[in-house]
Amino acid sequence: MEYSEKVMDHFMNPRNVGVIEDASGVGQVGNAKCGDIMKVYLKIEDGRIEDAKFKTFGCGAAVATSSMATELVKGKTIQEALEVTNKAVMEALDGLPPVKVHCSCLAEEALHAALWDYAEKNGVKIEGLKPPVDDVDELHHMENEE
Ligand code: FES
């Protein structure tokens, strides 16, 4: 399987690994099929993402995409962060092999779940944000059936 240099770099030296103790929002998602789990922590101040960290129990592509996704959202507003889709993360990593695309969905969903958690805790509504699901695989299944 061919991985880009950027994927290898973010896998070998992942950025933003860890936990934010006083996180404004925490999101955890899993993919029942491969058993991988990803947890994202966000620190949000004045509608802007000041810090982002993650813990991933998963494959190399899951580690690389969570590393890149957290890098991309840092400093962004909540609305801008919503534009950090799995496609955007993959592009920033110079692509992923087709069988690894679902791993980037895990990163997007974990990020959205953390934003959802923040919105719930603060009683705000984030335009365009959908509620998180427990199993990402199920979500993409549903999307395909629509
Ligand atoms: Fe499941 Fe990569 S194989 S997240």
PDB file of N, CA and C in Angstrom, residues 27-28 59 74 104 129 131 139:
ATOM      1  N   GLY A  27     -15.152  14.799  21.887  1.00  0.00           N
ATOM      2  CA  GLY A  27     -15.946  13.928  21.031  1.00  0.00           C
ATOM      3  C   GLY A  27     -15.245  12.600  20.835  1.00  0.00           C
ATOM      4  N   GLN A  28     -16.010  11.520  20.971  1.00  0.00           N
ATOM      5  CA  GLN A  28     -15.421  10.203  20.730  1.00  0.00           C
ATOM      6  C   GLN A  28     -16.269   9.445  19.738  1.00  0.00           C
ATOM      7  N   CYS A  59      -5.497   2.616  13.321  1.00  0.00           N
ATOM      8  CA  CYS A  59      -4.471   2.332  12.331  1.00  0.00           C
ATOM      9  C   CYS A  59      -3.641   3.582  12.029  1.00  0.00           C
ATOM     10  N   LYS A  74      -6.965  24.226  14.379  1.00  0.00           N
ATOM     11  CA  LYS A  74      -6.413  25.163  15.371  1.00  0.00           C
ATOM     12  C   LYS A  74      -6.401  26.590  14.825  1.00  0.00           C
ATOM     13  N   SER A 104     -10.325   8.554   7.510  1.00  0.00           N
ATOM     14  CA  SER A 104     -10.411  10.016   7.547  1.00  0.00           C
ATOM     15  C   SER A 104     -11.813  10.452   7.965  1.00  0.00           C
ATOM     16  N   LEU A 129     -24.370  21.647  11.785  1.00  0.00           N
ATOM     17  CA  LEU A 129     -23.729  20.529  12.498  1.00  0.00           C
ATOM     18  C   LEU A 129     -24.757  19.459  12.832  1.00  0.00           C
ATOM     19  N   PRO A 131     -25.946  15.809  14.743  1.00  0.00           N
ATOM     20  CA  PRO A 131     -25.607  15.087  15.977  1.00  0.00           C
ATOM     21  C   PRO A 131     -24.669  13.916  15.693  1.00  0.00           C
ATOM     22  N   LEU A 139     -22.989   5.344  10.007  1.00  0.00           N
ATOM     23  CA  LEU A 139     -23.334   6.654   9.442  1.00  0.00           C
ATOM     24  C   LEU A 139     -23.132   6.661   7.936  1.00  0.00           C
TER      25      LEU A 139
END
